[in-house]
Amino acid sequence: MQTELCKQLGVEAPVFAFTHCRDVVVEVSRAGGIGVLGAVGFSVDQLKEELDWIDAHIGDHIYGVDTAIPQKYEGMDSSTPEELVAMIEAAIPQRHRDFAARLMSDAGVPEWPDKNDPVSLSFSVQQAQALVDEALTRPKCRMIVNALGTPPAEIVQQVHDSGRLIGALAGRLKHGIAHKEAGLDFIVCQGSEGGGHAGEVTSMVLWPQMVDAVAPLPVLAAGGIANGRQMLAAMSMGVQGVWMGSRWLISTEAQAEPAQRESYKSASSEDTVRSRSFTGKTARMLKNEWTEAWERDDTPDPLPMPLQGYLTFDAVRRTHRYAGVGDCQKVAFNPVGQVVGQMNSEQSCRDIMFQLLTEYADALESVNALSLQE
Ligand SMILES: Cc1cc2nc3c(=O)[nH]c(=O)nc-3n(C[C@H](O)[C@H](O)[C@H](O)COP(=O)(O)O)c2cc1C
């Protein structure tokens, strides 16, 4: 079931897997889809290590790398990554630092062992450029995708000059149109129900509008797809593939502590919230005491991106490493979409792919049978 975009990339199935885990990238690509590694939390050295591993394990298959360069962010005028980080550190109020630290200690989350471990976050063009440069040295990396805005013209040119494709996420029509005008090759259209940064309009409403608005540019459907019936619904709207993030979080290959997996497995679709409390921009995640604490009138408001991300970086890494300690899950960063209510069993990526495509084929057959009935 190759779409035009799949043919261009040489991929068998139109399944794009967003993940921060290298093992998921490899397994999905080996199972016929394409894994895309989210690089926002990696330093360049860490990304090198991840890509070395992927290159060594993925065989003849290909993959993508995802960056996050917001359209607007605090410190856009800084000329170097060092200048940006200094500006960010100076701009975070002590009241916010104390509040975040108290939430962590009240929940009994252990301190990070080495206070000197640097913050590796790249929510800026100054930092993302180095990640893109690294990704483009890898022949099996065939596409770059950007979140939170249209990538700068120089990066679009650089990716095209290297013979690769570049796309970007869009949660609003006007963002998809801006991506098209900037010369991108495809749009990942994410509805509100998706995990991570998400807008207000639901997938069912947004996807077909986006397909029409940016035609003939290929659109990938994201937000709310975790099974074959949802995939069929998306494909019926004229998209060229599905882009899934949440479903892989509890795959057997994903790197996640048992307590975090348990939080996902036991959550219903009503247990997520769109909150600015971790990154500074609205992102969908599991609701808990942390997300509620930042909403109260007597507490600090989340800072703009990338300040809030720098402020909470320590909390994020601690809640992931010590997921099962104390009341950690009450303050943990667990980004996920509303499909979390369907995520009850841990399967390998290969099994998830097989089940997805089998269910898709069965659902298509049912729909076809229906349309033939008198
Ligand atoms: C844990 C998590 C982290 C995410 N981080 C990013 C990111 O760094 N960059 C990005 O482009 N999208 C990110 N997303 C969004 C995904 O790329 C994808 O669009 C979304 O998960 C699709 O909706 P779904 O969660 O319903 O599958 C993230 C999603 C999740 C669940």
Coordinates of C-alpha atoms and ligand atoms in Angstrom, one line a residue:
M1 CA 0.0 0.0 0.0
Q2 CA 2.6 2.5 -1.1
T3 CA 1.4 6.1 -1.5
E4 CA 3.3 8.6 -3.7
L5 CA 5.3 9.9 -0.7
C6 CA 6.2 6.3 0.3
K7 CA 7.4 5.6 -3.3
Q8 CA 9.5 8.8 -3.2
L9 CA 11.1 7.5 0.0
G10 CA 11.2 3.9 -0.9
V11 CA 9.1 2.9 2.1
E12 CA 6.6 0.0 2.0
A13 CA 3.8 1.1 4.4
P14 CA 2.6 4.7 5.0
V15 CA 3.3 4.5 8.7
F16 CA 5.6 7.2 10.1
A17 CA 6.6 6.6 13.8
F18 CA 7.7 9.6 15.8
T19 CA 9.7 8.6 18.8
H20 CA 12.6 9.6 21.1
C21 CA 13.8 5.9 21.2
R22 CA 16.4 4.7 18.7
D23 CA 15.1 1.1 19.1
V24 CA 11.7 2.1 18.0
V25 CA 13.1 3.9 15.0
V26 CA 14.9 0.8 13.9
E27 CA 12.1 -1.6 14.5
V28 CA 9.4 0.4 12.7
S29 CA 11.7 1.0 9.7
R30 CA 12.6 -2.7 9.6
A31 CA 8.9 -3.6 9.8
G32 CA 8.1 -1.6 6.6
G33 CA 7.3 1.9 8.0
I34 CA 9.7 4.7 8.8
G35 CA 11.0 5.6 12.2
V36 CA 11.7 9.3 12.9
L37 CA 13.9 10.2 15.8
G38 CA 12.9 13.2 17.9
A39 CA 16.2 15.0 18.5
V40 CA 15.0 18.0 20.6
G41 CA 16.3 16.5 23.9
F42 CA 19.8 15.5 22.5
S43 CA 23.0 17.4 22.5
V44 CA 25.0 17.0 19.2
D45 CA 27.2 14.3 20.8
Q46 CA 24.2 12.4 22.1
L47 CA 22.6 12.6 18.7
K48 CA 25.8 11.3 17.1
E49 CA 25.7 8.3 19.4
E50 CA 22.0 7.6 18.7
L51 CA 22.5 7.8 14.9
D52 CA 25.6 5.6 15.0
W53 CA 23.5 3.0 16.7
I54 CA 20.6 3.4 14.3
D55 CA 22.9 3.2 11.3
A56 CA 24.5 0.0 12.6
H57 CA 21.1 -1.7 13.3
I58 CA 18.7 -0.5 10.6
G59 CA 20.1 -2.5 7.7
D60 CA 19.1 -1.2 4.3
H61 CA 16.2 0.7 5.7
I62 CA 15.9 4.5 6.1
Y63 CA 14.8 6.9 8.9
G64 CA 14.1 10.5 9.6
V65 CA 15.2 13.1 12.2
D66 CA 12.8 15.6 13.9
T67 CA 13.9 19.0 15.2
A68 CA 11.8 21.7 17.0
I69 CA 12.5 25.2 15.8
P70 CA 9.6 27.4 17.0
Q71 CA 8.3 30.2 14.8
K72 CA 8.8 32.6 17.8
Y73 CA 10.7 32.1 21.0
E74 CA 12.4 34.1 23.6
G75 CA 16.0 34.9 22.7
M76 CA 15.6 34.7 18.9
D77 CA 18.1 37.5 18.5
S78 CA 20.9 35.6 20.3
S79 CA 23.7 34.9 17.9
T80 CA 25.2 31.8 19.5
P81 CA 23.8 28.8 21.5
E82 CA 26.0 29.9 24.4
E83 CA 24.5 33.5 24.4
L84 CA 21.0 32.0 24.2
V85 CA 21.5 29.7 27.1
A86 CA 23.0 32.6 29.2
M87 CA 20.0 34.7 28.4
I88 CA 17.6 31.9 29.3
E89 CA 19.3 31.1 32.6
A90 CA 19.2 34.8 33.6
A91 CA 15.6 35.2 32.7
I92 CA 14.1 32.4 34.8
P93 CA 12.8 34.0 38.0
Q94 CA 13.9 32.5 41.3
R95 CA 10.2 32.1 42.4
H96 CA 9.6 29.7 39.4
R97 CA 12.8 27.7 40.3
D98 CA 11.7 27.4 43.9
F99 CA 8.2 26.3 43.0
A100 CA 9.4 23.6 40.6
A101 CA 11.9 22.4 43.1
R102 CA 9.3 22.2 45.9
L103 CA 6.9 20.2 43.7
M104 CA 9.7 17.7 43.1
S105 CA 10.8 17.4 46.7
D106 CA 7.2 17.2 48.1
A107 CA 6.7 14.2 45.7
G108 CA 9.9 12.5 47.0
V109 CA 11.6 12.5 43.6
P110 CA 15.4 11.9 44.1
E111 CA 17.8 14.6 43.0
W112 CA 19.7 14.1 39.7
P113 CA 23.1 12.6 40.7
D114 CA 25.3 15.0 38.8
K115 CA 24.4 18.7 39.2
N116 CA 26.9 19.5 36.4
D117 CA 25.1 17.5 33.7
P118 CA 24.2 20.1 31.2
V119 CA 20.7 20.9 29.9
S120 CA 20.4 19.5 26.4
L121 CA 17.4 21.1 24.9
S122 CA 17.3 22.6 21.4
F123 CA 14.1 24.7 21.0
S124 CA 15.9 27.2 18.8
V125 CA 17.5 27.6 15.4
Q126 CA 20.9 28.3 17.0
Q127 CA 20.9 24.8 18.6
A128 CA 18.9 22.8 15.9
Q129 CA 21.2 23.8 13.1
A130 CA 24.0 21.6 14.6
L131 CA 21.5 18.7 14.9
V132 CA 20.5 19.1 11.2
D133 CA 24.1 19.2 10.2
E134 CA 24.8 16.0 12.0
A135 CA 21.7 14.2 10.5
L136 CA 22.6 15.2 7.0
T137 CA 26.0 13.4 7.3
R138 CA 24.0 10.1 7.5
P139 CA 23.1 8.6 4.1
K140 CA 20.2 6.5 5.6
C141 CA 18.6 9.6 7.1
R142 CA 16.3 10.6 4.3
M143 CA 14.1 13.2 5.8
I144 CA 14.1 16.1 8.3
V145 CA 10.9 17.1 10.0
N146 CA 10.4 20.3 12.1
A147 CA 7.9 20.9 14.9
L148 CA 6.5 24.3 16.1
G149 CA 7.1 26.3 13.0
T150 CA 8.3 26.6 9.4
P151 CA 12.0 25.8 9.3
P152 CA 14.2 28.7 8.3
A153 CA 14.9 29.1 4.5
E154 CA 18.6 28.2 4.9
I155 CA 17.7 24.9 6.5
V156 CA 15.1 24.1 3.8
Q157 CA 17.7 24.9 1.1
Q158 CA 20.4 22.8 2.9
V159 CA 18.1 19.8 3.2
H160 CA 17.0 20.0 -0.4
D161 CA 20.6 20.5 -1.6
S162 CA 21.4 17.2 0.2
G163 CA 18.8 15.5 -1.9
R164 CA 16.5 14.8 1.1
L165 CA 12.9 15.7 1.9
I166 CA 11.8 18.2 4.5
G167 CA 8.4 18.5 6.2
A168 CA 6.9 20.2 9.2
L169 CA 4.1 19.7 11.7
A170 CA 1.0 21.9 11.5
G171 CA -1.9 22.2 13.9
R172 CA -3.6 25.0 12.1
L173 CA -4.4 25.6 8.5
K174 CA -2.4 28.8 8.3
H175 CA 0.7 27.0 9.4
G176 CA 0.3 24.3 6.8
I177 CA -0.1 27.0 4.1
A178 CA 3.0 28.8 5.4
H179 CA 5.0 25.5 5.2
K180 CA 3.9 25.1 1.6
E181 CA 4.9 28.6 0.7
A182 CA 8.3 28.0 2.2
G183 CA 8.8 25.1 -0.2
L184 CA 8.5 22.1 2.1
D185 CA 7.8 18.7 0.7
F186 CA 5.1 17.5 3.0
I187 CA 2.9 18.6 5.9
V188 CA 2.3 16.6 9.1
C189 CA -1.1 17.7 10.1
Q190 CA -1.8 17.1 13.8
G191 CA -5.2 17.5 15.4
S192 CA -5.8 18.5 19.0
E193 CA -6.2 15.0 20.4
G194 CA -2.5 14.2 19.6
G195 CA 0.3 13.9 22.2
G196 CA 2.9 16.6 22.5
H197 CA 2.3 20.1 21.2
A198 CA -1.2 20.3 19.8
G199 CA -3.6 23.0 18.7
E200 CA -7.4 23.3 19.3
V201 CA -8.9 21.8 16.1
T202 CA -9.6 18.0 16.1
S203 CA -8.0 15.7 13.5
M204 CA -11.4 14.8 12.0
V205 CA -12.0 18.4 11.2
L206 CA -8.5 19.5 10.4
W207 CA -7.1 16.7 8.1
P208 CA -9.5 17.1 5.2
Q209 CA -9.2 20.9 5.3
M210 CA -5.5 20.7 5.3
V211 CA -5.4 18.2 2.4
D212 CA -7.5 20.7 0.3
A213 CA -5.6 23.8 1.4
V214 CA -2.1 22.6 0.6
A215 CA -2.9 20.3 -2.4
P216 CA -1.1 18.8 -4.2
L217 CA 1.4 18.8 -1.4
P218 CA 1.3 15.4 0.5
V219 CA -0.2 15.5 4.0
L220 CA 0.4 13.0 6.8
A221 CA -2.3 12.6 9.4
A222 CA -1.3 12.9 13.0
G223 CA -3.3 12.9 16.3
G224 CA -5.6 10.2 17.4
I225 CA -4.3 7.2 15.3
A226 CA -3.4 4.1 17.2
N227 CA -5.3 1.3 15.4
G228 CA -6.2 0.3 11.8
R229 CA -9.7 1.7 11.9
Q230 CA -8.4 5.1 12.8
M231 CA -5.7 4.7 10.1
L232 CA -8.4 3.9 7.5
A233 CA -10.4 7.0 8.6
A234 CA -7.3 9.1 8.1
M235 CA -6.4 7.6 4.7
S236 CA -10.0 8.1 3.4
M237 CA -9.4 11.9 3.8
G238 CA -6.7 11.9 1.1
V239 CA -3.6 11.9 3.3
Q240 CA -0.5 10.0 2.1
G241 CA 0.3 8.3 5.4
V242 CA -0.2 8.3 9.2
W243 CA 2.2 9.8 11.7
M244 CA 1.9 8.2 15.1
G245 CA 3.5 9.2 18.3
S246 CA 1.7 7.9 21.4
R247 CA 1.2 4.3 20.4
W248 CA 5.0 3.5 20.5
L249 CA 5.4 4.8 24.1
I250 CA 4.5 1.4 25.6
S251 CA 6.0 -0.8 22.8
T252 CA 8.4 -3.3 24.3
E253 CA 11.3 -1.5 22.6
A254 CA 10.5 1.9 24.0
Q255 CA 12.8 3.2 26.8
A256 CA 10.4 3.8 29.7
E257 CA 10.4 2.7 33.3
P258 CA 7.6 0.3 34.4
A259 CA 5.9 3.0 36.5
Q260 CA 5.6 5.3 33.5
R261 CA 4.3 2.5 31.3
E262 CA 1.8 1.8 34.1
S263 CA 0.6 5.4 34.1
Y264 CA 0.0 5.2 30.4
K265 CA -1.7 1.8 30.5
S266 CA -4.1 2.7 33.3
A267 CA -5.1 6.1 31.9
S268 CA -8.4 6.7 30.0
S269 CA -8.8 9.1 27.1
E270 CA -10.2 11.6 29.6
D271 CA -7.0 11.7 31.6
T272 CA -5.0 14.0 29.3
V273 CA -4.8 17.8 29.4
R274 CA -3.2 20.5 27.2
S275 CA -0.8 22.2 29.4
R276 CA 2.0 24.8 29.2
S277 CA 3.6 23.6 32.4
F278 CA 6.5 21.7 30.9
T279 CA 7.6 23.4 27.7
G280 CA 5.9 26.8 27.8
K281 CA 3.8 25.9 24.8
T282 CA 0.5 24.0 24.9
A283 CA 1.2 20.3 24.8
R284 CA -1.0 17.3 25.6
M285 CA 0.1 15.1 28.5
L286 CA -1.3 13.0 31.4
K287 CA -3.0 15.2 33.9
N288 CA -1.5 15.1 37.4
E289 CA -0.6 17.3 40.4
W290 CA 2.1 19.0 38.5
T291 CA -0.1 20.1 35.6
E292 CA -2.8 21.2 38.1
A293 CA -0.3 23.1 40.3
W294 CA 0.8 25.4 37.5
E295 CA -2.9 26.3 36.8
R296 CA -3.7 27.7 40.3
D297 CA -4.1 31.4 40.9
D298 CA -1.6 31.4 43.8
T299 CA 1.2 29.8 41.8
P300 CA 3.6 31.1 39.1
D301 CA 2.3 31.0 35.5
P302 CA 4.4 28.9 33.1
L303 CA 7.1 30.9 31.3
P304 CA 7.3 31.2 27.5
M305 CA 9.3 28.7 25.5
P306 CA 12.2 28.0 25.8
L307 CA 12.4 29.3 29.4
Q308 CA 9.9 26.9 30.9
G309 CA 11.6 23.9 29.2
Y310 CA 14.9 24.9 30.7
L311 CA 13.3 25.4 34.1
T312 CA 11.6 22.0 34.0
F313 CA 14.4 20.0 32.2
D314 CA 15.7 18.7 35.6
A315 CA 12.2 17.7 36.7
V316 CA 11.6 15.9 33.3
R317 CA 14.8 13.8 33.5
R318 CA 14.3 13.0 37.2
T319 CA 10.7 11.9 36.8
H320 CA 11.7 9.7 33.9
R321 CA 14.6 8.1 35.6
Y322 CA 12.9 7.7 39.1
A323 CA 9.5 7.1 37.7
G324 CA 8.6 4.5 40.3
V325 CA 10.0 6.3 43.4
G326 CA 7.8 8.1 45.9
D327 CA 4.9 9.9 44.4
C328 CA 6.8 10.6 41.2
Q329 CA 3.9 9.9 38.9
K330 CA 2.0 12.7 40.6
V331 CA 4.5 15.2 39.1
A332 CA 5.9 13.3 36.1
F333 CA 6.1 14.6 32.6
N334 CA 4.0 12.0 30.6
P335 CA 3.2 13.5 27.2
V336 CA 0.6 11.4 25.3
G337 CA -2.5 11.8 23.2
Q338 CA -6.1 10.9 23.8
V339 CA -5.4 7.5 22.3
V340 CA -3.8 6.6 25.6
G341 CA -7.2 5.2 26.5
Q342 CA -6.7 2.5 23.9
M343 CA -3.1 1.7 25.0
N344 CA -3.5 -1.2 27.3
S345 CA -1.0 -3.8 26.2
E346 CA 2.7 -3.8 25.6
Q347 CA 3.6 -5.2 22.2
S348 CA 6.7 -5.1 20.0
C349 CA 6.8 -2.5 17.3
R350 CA 6.6 -5.2 14.7
D351 CA 3.4 -6.6 16.2
I352 CA 1.9 -3.1 16.4
M353 CA 2.7 -2.6 12.7
F354 CA 1.2 -6.0 11.8
Q355 CA -1.9 -5.4 13.9
L356 CA -2.3 -1.9 12.5
L357 CA -2.1 -3.0 8.9
T358 CA -4.3 -6.1 9.4
E359 CA -7.0 -4.1 11.1
Y360 CA -6.7 -1.5 8.3
A361 CA -7.3 -4.2 5.7
D362 CA -10.2 -5.7 7.6
A363 CA -11.8 -2.4 8.1
L364 CA -11.4 -1.5 4.4
E365 CA -13.1 -4.8 3.5
S366 CA -16.0 -4.0 5.8
V367 CA -16.5 -0.6 4.3
N368 CA -16.3 -1.9 0.8
A369 CA -18.8 -4.6 1.5
L370 CA -21.1 -2.0 2.9
S371 CA -20.9 0.2 -0.1
L372 CA -21.8 -2.8 -2.4
Q373 CA -25.0 -3.6 -0.4
E374 CA -28.3 -2.7 -2.1
Ligands
LIG1 C1 5.9 11.7 24.1 C2 5.7 12.6 22.9 C3 6.7 13.5 22.6 C4 6.6 14.3 21.4 N1 7.6 15.1 21.0 C5 7.6 15.7 19.8 C6 8.7 16.4 19.3 O1 9.7 16.5 20.0 N2 8.7 16.8 18.0 C7 7.6 16.6 17.2 O2 7.6 16.9 16.0 N3 6.5 16.0 17.7 C8 6.4 15.5 18.9 N4 5.3 14.9 19.4 C9 4.1 14.8 18.5 C10 4.3 13.6 17.6 O3 5.2 13.9 16.6 C11 2.9 13.3 16.9 O4 2.6 14.3 16.0 C12 1.8 12.9 17.8 O5 2.2 12.1 18.8 C13 0.6 12.3 17.0 O6 -0.5 12.1 17.8 P1 -0.7 10.8 18.7 O7 0.0 11.1 19.9 O8 -2.2 10.7 18.8 O9 -0.1 9.6 17.9 C14 5.4 14.1 20.6 C15 4.4 13.2 20.9 C16 4.5 12.5 22.1 C17 3.4 11.5 22.4

